Coordinates of C-alpha atoms and ligand atoms in Angstrom, one line a residue:
M237 CA -13.8 18.0 -6.1
Y238 CA -16.3 15.2 -6.3
K239 CA -18.6 17.2 -8.5
K240 CA -15.8 17.8 -10.9
F241 CA -15.0 14.1 -11.0
A242 CA -18.6 13.2 -11.6
L243 CA -18.9 15.6 -14.5
G244 CA -15.8 14.3 -16.0
L245 CA -17.1 10.8 -15.7
F246 CA -20.4 11.7 -17.3
A247 CA -18.5 13.4 -20.2
A248 CA -16.3 10.4 -20.6
T249 CA -19.2 8.0 -20.6
F250 CA -21.3 10.1 -23.0
F251 CA -18.7 10.8 -25.6
C252 CA -16.8 7.5 -25.7
S253 CA -19.1 4.8 -24.7
S254 CA -17.3 1.9 -26.5
S255 CA -13.6 2.8 -26.9
F256 CA -11.1 5.6 -26.7
A257 CA -10.2 6.1 -30.3
Q258 CA -8.0 9.2 -29.9
E259 CA -5.7 10.2 -27.1
V260 CA -7.4 9.6 -23.8
T261 CA -6.5 11.3 -20.5
L262 CA -6.9 9.2 -17.4
R263 CA -7.5 10.7 -14.0
A264 CA -5.2 9.5 -11.2
V265 CA -5.0 9.8 -7.5
T266 CA -2.5 8.5 -4.9
A267 CA -3.4 7.5 -1.3
F268 CA -0.1 8.8 0.0
A269 CA 1.1 12.4 0.1
E270 CA 2.5 13.6 -3.2
K271 CA 6.3 13.4 -3.7
T272 CA 6.8 11.2 -0.6
T273 CA 8.2 7.6 -0.4
Y274 CA 5.1 5.7 -1.3
S275 CA 4.0 8.0 -4.1
R276 CA 7.4 8.3 -5.8
G277 CA 7.1 5.0 -7.7
F278 CA 3.7 6.0 -9.0
E279 CA 5.0 9.4 -10.1
K280 CA 7.7 7.7 -12.1
F281 CA 5.1 5.5 -13.6
I282 CA 3.1 8.5 -14.6
E283 CA 6.1 10.2 -16.2
R284 CA 6.8 7.1 -18.2
V285 CA 3.3 6.8 -19.4
N286 CA 3.1 10.5 -20.3
A287 CA 6.4 10.3 -22.2
D288 CA 5.6 7.1 -24.0
G289 CA 1.9 7.6 -24.5
K290 CA 1.9 10.8 -26.5
G291 CA -1.1 10.7 -28.9
L292 CA -2.4 7.6 -27.2
V293 CA -2.8 7.8 -23.5
Q294 CA -1.9 10.5 -20.9
I295 CA -2.4 10.6 -17.1
N296 CA -3.7 13.6 -15.3
Y297 CA -2.3 13.4 -11.8
I298 CA -4.9 14.9 -9.5
G299 CA -2.9 14.3 -6.4
G300 CA -2.9 12.8 -2.9
P301 CA -4.9 12.8 0.4
K302 CA -5.7 16.5 -0.1
A303 CA -7.8 15.6 -3.1
M304 CA -9.2 12.4 -1.6
P305 CA -9.0 10.7 1.8
P306 CA -6.8 7.5 1.6
F307 CA -9.6 5.1 2.8
E308 CA -11.9 6.4 0.1
V309 CA -9.6 5.6 -2.9
G310 CA -10.8 2.0 -3.3
N311 CA -14.4 3.0 -3.7
A312 CA -13.6 5.9 -6.0
L313 CA -11.6 3.6 -8.2
K314 CA -14.4 1.0 -8.2
T315 CA -17.1 3.4 -9.2
G316 CA -15.0 5.2 -11.8
V317 CA -14.7 8.5 -10.0
V318 CA -11.0 8.1 -10.8
D319 CA -9.4 5.9 -13.5
I320 CA -6.1 5.0 -11.9
A321 CA -5.0 4.8 -8.2
N322 CA -1.8 4.3 -6.3
T323 CA -2.8 2.7 -3.0
T324 CA -2.2 -0.2 -0.6
G325 CA -4.3 -3.2 0.4
A326 CA -4.8 -1.8 3.9
F327 CA -6.6 1.2 2.5
T328 CA -9.1 -0.8 0.4
T329 CA -10.4 -3.4 2.8
N330 CA -13.8 -1.7 2.8
V331 CA -14.2 -2.7 -0.9
M332 CA -12.2 -6.0 -0.8
P333 CA -11.1 -7.4 2.6
E334 CA -8.6 -9.7 0.9
S335 CA -6.5 -6.8 -0.5
D336 CA -4.7 -6.5 2.9
A337 CA -3.2 -10.0 2.3
W338 CA -0.4 -8.6 0.1
K339 CA 1.5 -7.6 3.3
L340 CA 1.9 -11.3 4.0
T341 CA 3.7 -12.3 0.8
E342 CA 6.9 -14.2 1.3
R343 CA 7.6 -14.5 -2.4
P344 CA 8.4 -11.8 -4.9
M345 CA 5.9 -10.7 -7.5
S346 CA 7.9 -12.4 -10.3
E347 CA 7.2 -15.7 -8.5
L348 CA 3.5 -14.9 -7.7
R349 CA 2.9 -14.0 -11.3
K350 CA 4.0 -17.6 -12.2
N351 CA 2.5 -19.6 -9.3
G352 CA -1.1 -18.5 -9.7
G353 CA -1.1 -16.1 -6.7
Y354 CA -1.2 -13.0 -8.9
D355 CA -4.0 -14.5 -11.0
Y356 CA -6.0 -15.4 -8.0
M357 CA -5.8 -11.9 -6.5
A358 CA -6.3 -10.2 -9.9
K359 CA -9.6 -12.1 -10.3
L360 CA -10.8 -10.8 -6.9
Y361 CA -9.8 -7.2 -7.8
A362 CA -11.8 -7.5 -11.0
E363 CA -14.8 -9.0 -9.3
K364 CA -14.9 -7.0 -6.0
M365 CA -13.2 -3.7 -7.0
N366 CA -13.9 -3.5 -10.7
A367 CA -10.1 -3.1 -10.9
I368 CA -7.1 -4.3 -12.9
F369 CA -4.2 -4.9 -10.5
L370 CA -1.5 -3.5 -12.8
A371 CA 1.7 -3.5 -10.8
R372 CA 3.1 -3.7 -7.3
L373 CA 5.5 -0.8 -6.9
V374 CA 6.6 -1.5 -3.3
D375 CA 7.9 -4.8 -2.1
N376 CA 10.8 -6.0 0.1
N377 CA 10.1 -3.2 2.6
P378 CA 9.4 -4.5 6.1
F379 CA 7.0 -2.8 8.6
H380 CA 8.1 -1.9 12.1
L381 CA 6.6 -0.8 15.4
Y382 CA 7.8 2.7 16.5
L383 CA 7.4 3.8 20.1
N384 CA 7.8 6.7 22.5
K385 CA 7.8 4.5 25.6
P386 CA 10.4 1.7 26.0
I387 CA 9.4 -2.0 26.2
S388 CA 11.6 -4.8 27.4
A389 CA 9.5 -7.6 26.0
P390 CA 7.0 -7.9 23.1
D391 CA 4.1 -6.8 25.3
L392 CA 2.1 -3.7 24.4
T393 CA -0.3 -3.9 27.3
G394 CA -1.3 -0.4 28.4
L395 CA 0.0 1.2 25.2
K396 CA -2.0 3.0 22.6
I397 CA -0.7 2.4 19.1
R398 CA -1.7 4.0 15.8
I399 CA -2.7 1.4 13.2
T400 CA -4.2 0.6 9.8
P401 CA -5.6 -2.8 9.0
V402 CA -1.9 -3.9 8.3
Y403 CA -1.0 -4.0 12.0
R404 CA -4.4 -4.4 13.8
D405 CA -4.4 -8.2 14.5
F406 CA -0.7 -8.4 15.4
F407 CA -0.6 -5.3 17.8
Q408 CA -3.8 -6.4 19.4
A409 CA -2.3 -9.9 19.9
L410 CA 0.6 -8.1 21.7
G411 CA -1.9 -6.5 24.0
A412 CA -2.1 -3.0 22.5
T413 CA -5.0 -0.6 22.4
V414 CA -5.2 0.4 18.8
V415 CA -6.4 3.6 17.1
Q416 CA -6.8 3.7 13.3
T417 CA -5.7 6.8 11.5
P418 CA -4.6 7.7 7.9
P419 CA -0.9 8.7 7.6
G420 CA -1.8 12.4 7.6
E421 CA -2.9 12.2 11.2
V422 CA 0.2 10.4 12.7
Y423 CA 2.2 13.6 13.4
T424 CA -0.5 15.3 15.5
S425 CA -1.5 12.1 17.2
L426 CA 2.1 11.7 18.4
E427 CA 2.5 15.4 19.2
R428 CA -0.7 15.4 21.4
G429 CA 0.2 12.1 23.0
V430 CA -3.0 10.5 21.7
V431 CA -0.8 7.5 20.8
D432 CA 2.4 6.0 22.3
G433 CA 3.6 4.7 19.0
Y434 CA 2.6 3.6 15.5
G435 CA 3.1 1.1 12.8
W436 CA 4.9 2.1 9.6
P437 CA 7.5 0.6 7.2
I438 CA 11.2 1.1 7.6
T439 CA 11.2 3.9 5.1
G440 CA 9.3 7.2 5.0
I441 CA 9.1 8.4 8.5
F442 CA 11.1 11.5 7.6
D443 CA 8.6 12.5 4.8
L444 CA 6.1 14.0 7.3
G445 CA 8.5 14.8 10.1
W446 CA 7.6 11.9 12.4
H447 CA 11.3 11.4 13.4
E448 CA 10.9 14.5 15.5
K449 CA 8.3 12.7 17.6
T450 CA 9.8 9.2 17.6
K451 CA 12.1 7.8 20.3
Y452 CA 12.3 4.0 19.5
R453 CA 12.0 1.6 16.6
V454 CA 11.4 -2.1 17.5
D455 CA 13.4 -4.7 15.5
P456 CA 12.9 -7.0 13.8
G457 CA 10.5 -5.8 11.1
F458 CA 7.6 -8.0 9.9
Y459 CA 5.6 -8.5 6.7
T460 CA 6.4 -6.5 3.6
A461 CA 4.7 -3.3 2.5
E462 CA 2.7 -3.3 -0.7
V463 CA 1.7 -0.3 -2.8
S464 CA 0.3 -0.8 -6.2
V465 CA -1.2 0.7 -9.3
L466 CA -4.8 -0.1 -10.0
V467 CA -6.9 0.8 -13.0
N468 CA -10.7 1.0 -13.2
K469 CA -11.7 -2.1 -15.2
T470 CA -14.5 -0.3 -17.2
T471 CA -11.9 2.2 -18.3
W472 CA -9.3 -0.5 -19.0
D473 CA -11.8 -2.5 -21.2
K474 CA -12.3 0.6 -23.4
L475 CA -8.6 1.1 -24.0
S476 CA -7.0 0.0 -27.3
D477 CA -4.2 -2.6 -27.3
A478 CA -1.7 0.2 -28.0
Q479 CA -3.0 2.2 -25.1
R480 CA -2.9 -0.8 -22.7
A481 CA 0.6 -1.6 -23.9
V482 CA 1.9 1.8 -22.8
L483 CA 0.4 1.3 -19.3
R484 CA 1.7 -2.3 -19.1
K485 CA 5.2 -1.3 -20.1
A486 CA 5.5 1.4 -17.5
A487 CA 4.0 -1.0 -14.9
E488 CA 6.3 -3.9 -15.7
R489 CA 9.4 -1.6 -15.4
G490 CA 8.2 -0.3 -12.0
E491 CA 7.4 -3.7 -10.6
A492 CA 10.8 -5.0 -11.8
E493 CA 12.7 -2.2 -10.1
A494 CA 10.9 -2.4 -6.7
I495 CA 13.0 -5.0 -5.0
A496 CA 16.4 -3.4 -5.6
E497 CA 15.1 0.1 -5.1
F498 CA 13.8 -0.8 -1.6
D499 CA 17.0 -2.7 -0.7
A500 CA 18.8 0.7 -1.1
E501 CA 16.0 2.8 0.5
N502 CA 15.8 0.4 3.5
A503 CA 19.5 0.7 4.2
K504 CA 19.4 4.5 3.7
D505 CA 16.5 5.1 6.1
T506 CA 17.8 2.7 8.8
K507 CA 21.0 4.7 9.0
R508 CA 19.1 8.0 8.8
Q509 CA 16.9 6.9 11.8
A510 CA 20.0 6.1 13.9
D511 CA 21.6 9.4 12.9
A512 CA 18.4 11.2 14.0
G513 CA 18.8 9.6 17.5
I514 CA 16.0 7.0 17.2
Q515 CA 17.1 4.1 19.4
T516 CA 16.4 0.5 18.5
I517 CA 14.7 -2.0 20.8
K518 CA 15.9 -5.2 19.4
F519 CA 14.6 -8.7 20.0
D520 CA 17.2 -11.3 19.1
G521 CA 17.3 -15.0 18.4
A522 CA 14.4 -17.0 19.7
A523 CA 12.5 -13.8 20.8
A524 CA 12.8 -12.3 17.3
E525 CA 11.6 -15.6 15.8
A526 CA 8.6 -15.7 18.2
Y527 CA 7.8 -12.0 17.4
R528 CA 7.8 -12.6 13.7
T529 CA 5.9 -15.9 13.9
K530 CA 3.2 -14.2 16.0
A531 CA 3.0 -11.4 13.4
Y532 CA 2.3 -13.8 10.6
Q533 CA 0.0 -16.0 12.6
A534 CA -2.1 -13.0 13.7
G535 CA -2.0 -11.6 10.2
W536 CA -3.3 -14.8 8.5
D537 CA -5.8 -15.4 11.2
G538 CA -7.2 -12.0 10.5
I539 CA -7.3 -12.4 6.7
I540 CA -9.0 -15.9 7.0
K541 CA -11.5 -14.5 9.5
Q542 CA -12.3 -11.7 7.1
S543 CA -12.5 -14.1 4.1
P544 CA -13.0 -17.7 5.0
E545 CA -13.6 -18.4 1.3
H546 CA -10.4 -17.0 -0.2
G547 CA -8.0 -16.5 2.8
P548 CA -6.7 -20.1 3.0
K549 CA -6.2 -20.3 -0.8
I550 CA -4.3 -16.9 -0.8
R551 CA -2.1 -18.2 2.0
E552 CA -1.0 -21.2 -0.1
F553 CA 0.1 -19.0 -2.9
F554 CA 1.8 -16.3 -0.7
S555 CA 3.3 -18.2 2.2
K556 CA 6.5 -20.2 2.5
K557 CA 5.1 -22.5 5.1
Ligands
173_747 O1 0.7 2.5 8.0 C1 0.1 2.7 7.0 O2 -0.5 3.7 6.8 C2 0.0 1.6 6.0 O3 -0.8 0.8 6.1 C3 1.0 1.6 4.9 C4 1.0 0.6 3.9 C5 1.9 0.6 2.9 C6 3.0 1.5 2.9 C7 3.0 2.4 3.9 C8 2.1 2.5 4.9

């Protein structure tokens, strides 16, 4: 697979060193399984580009984690092994630690594009990942803790929980022992009892059958999931204005649709989980408030520790407090 990528890259560099005069085909990967919740927005984006971009720009969808491990996508994009990627900040912290901060946004992208928050992050993506942050396709979609052992207070002492960087600081602050895995290893980890629970958003647990191995969901949720389309900047710089316009148009539509789309999806999957027999462990009132406050506190502490230079600035743009 990688050899094929590398040859393609060589050919692209050799034959079109300055710009893509004719129709160009861009290679795309997604960090989430194909045709599942967190790839769907990207697949719609690709359809729109391929419909609109005839004679200008086309996307060759190589696929998901079977083609490339999720935690390698950031580096593959940076080095130009792929031209476009659908991924989340938690999967690209090896290239840019600040990317995981999107989970802490308390303002929609429409506002962040005006208040300087988008520009600040876009500059970091360009500098650290050689990437254009084109569009956020997932927003308004809280994360939750899912468990197979009941808890009566927000205390995870003695429990082993599957994480990504999204949940690490918060679940550790609650006393958990954490184990990082890509989504593709969650099912077997639950099945073998390697973990007692996992972090994941409110939507998507049915995609890979995890509902079969899940007893409880803890409410309330916390943060908001982010999945976005990134473009290799070297590739982007070679595109014509017309080619970029095709990508921008599909990106803007996708980003504009995300909030309403996830309003509907969140409600749908909440009901589906209840129907599947997943019980809720619910913290109310002051306990819920304390749980969420702790989540954001631990989250920001983690980002600022990873990036003392940019973390505090990003917090000013993203946070309500
Ligand atoms: O849990 C995860 O794998 C994760 O970090 C994530 C991020 C965004 C959407 C879905 C999952």
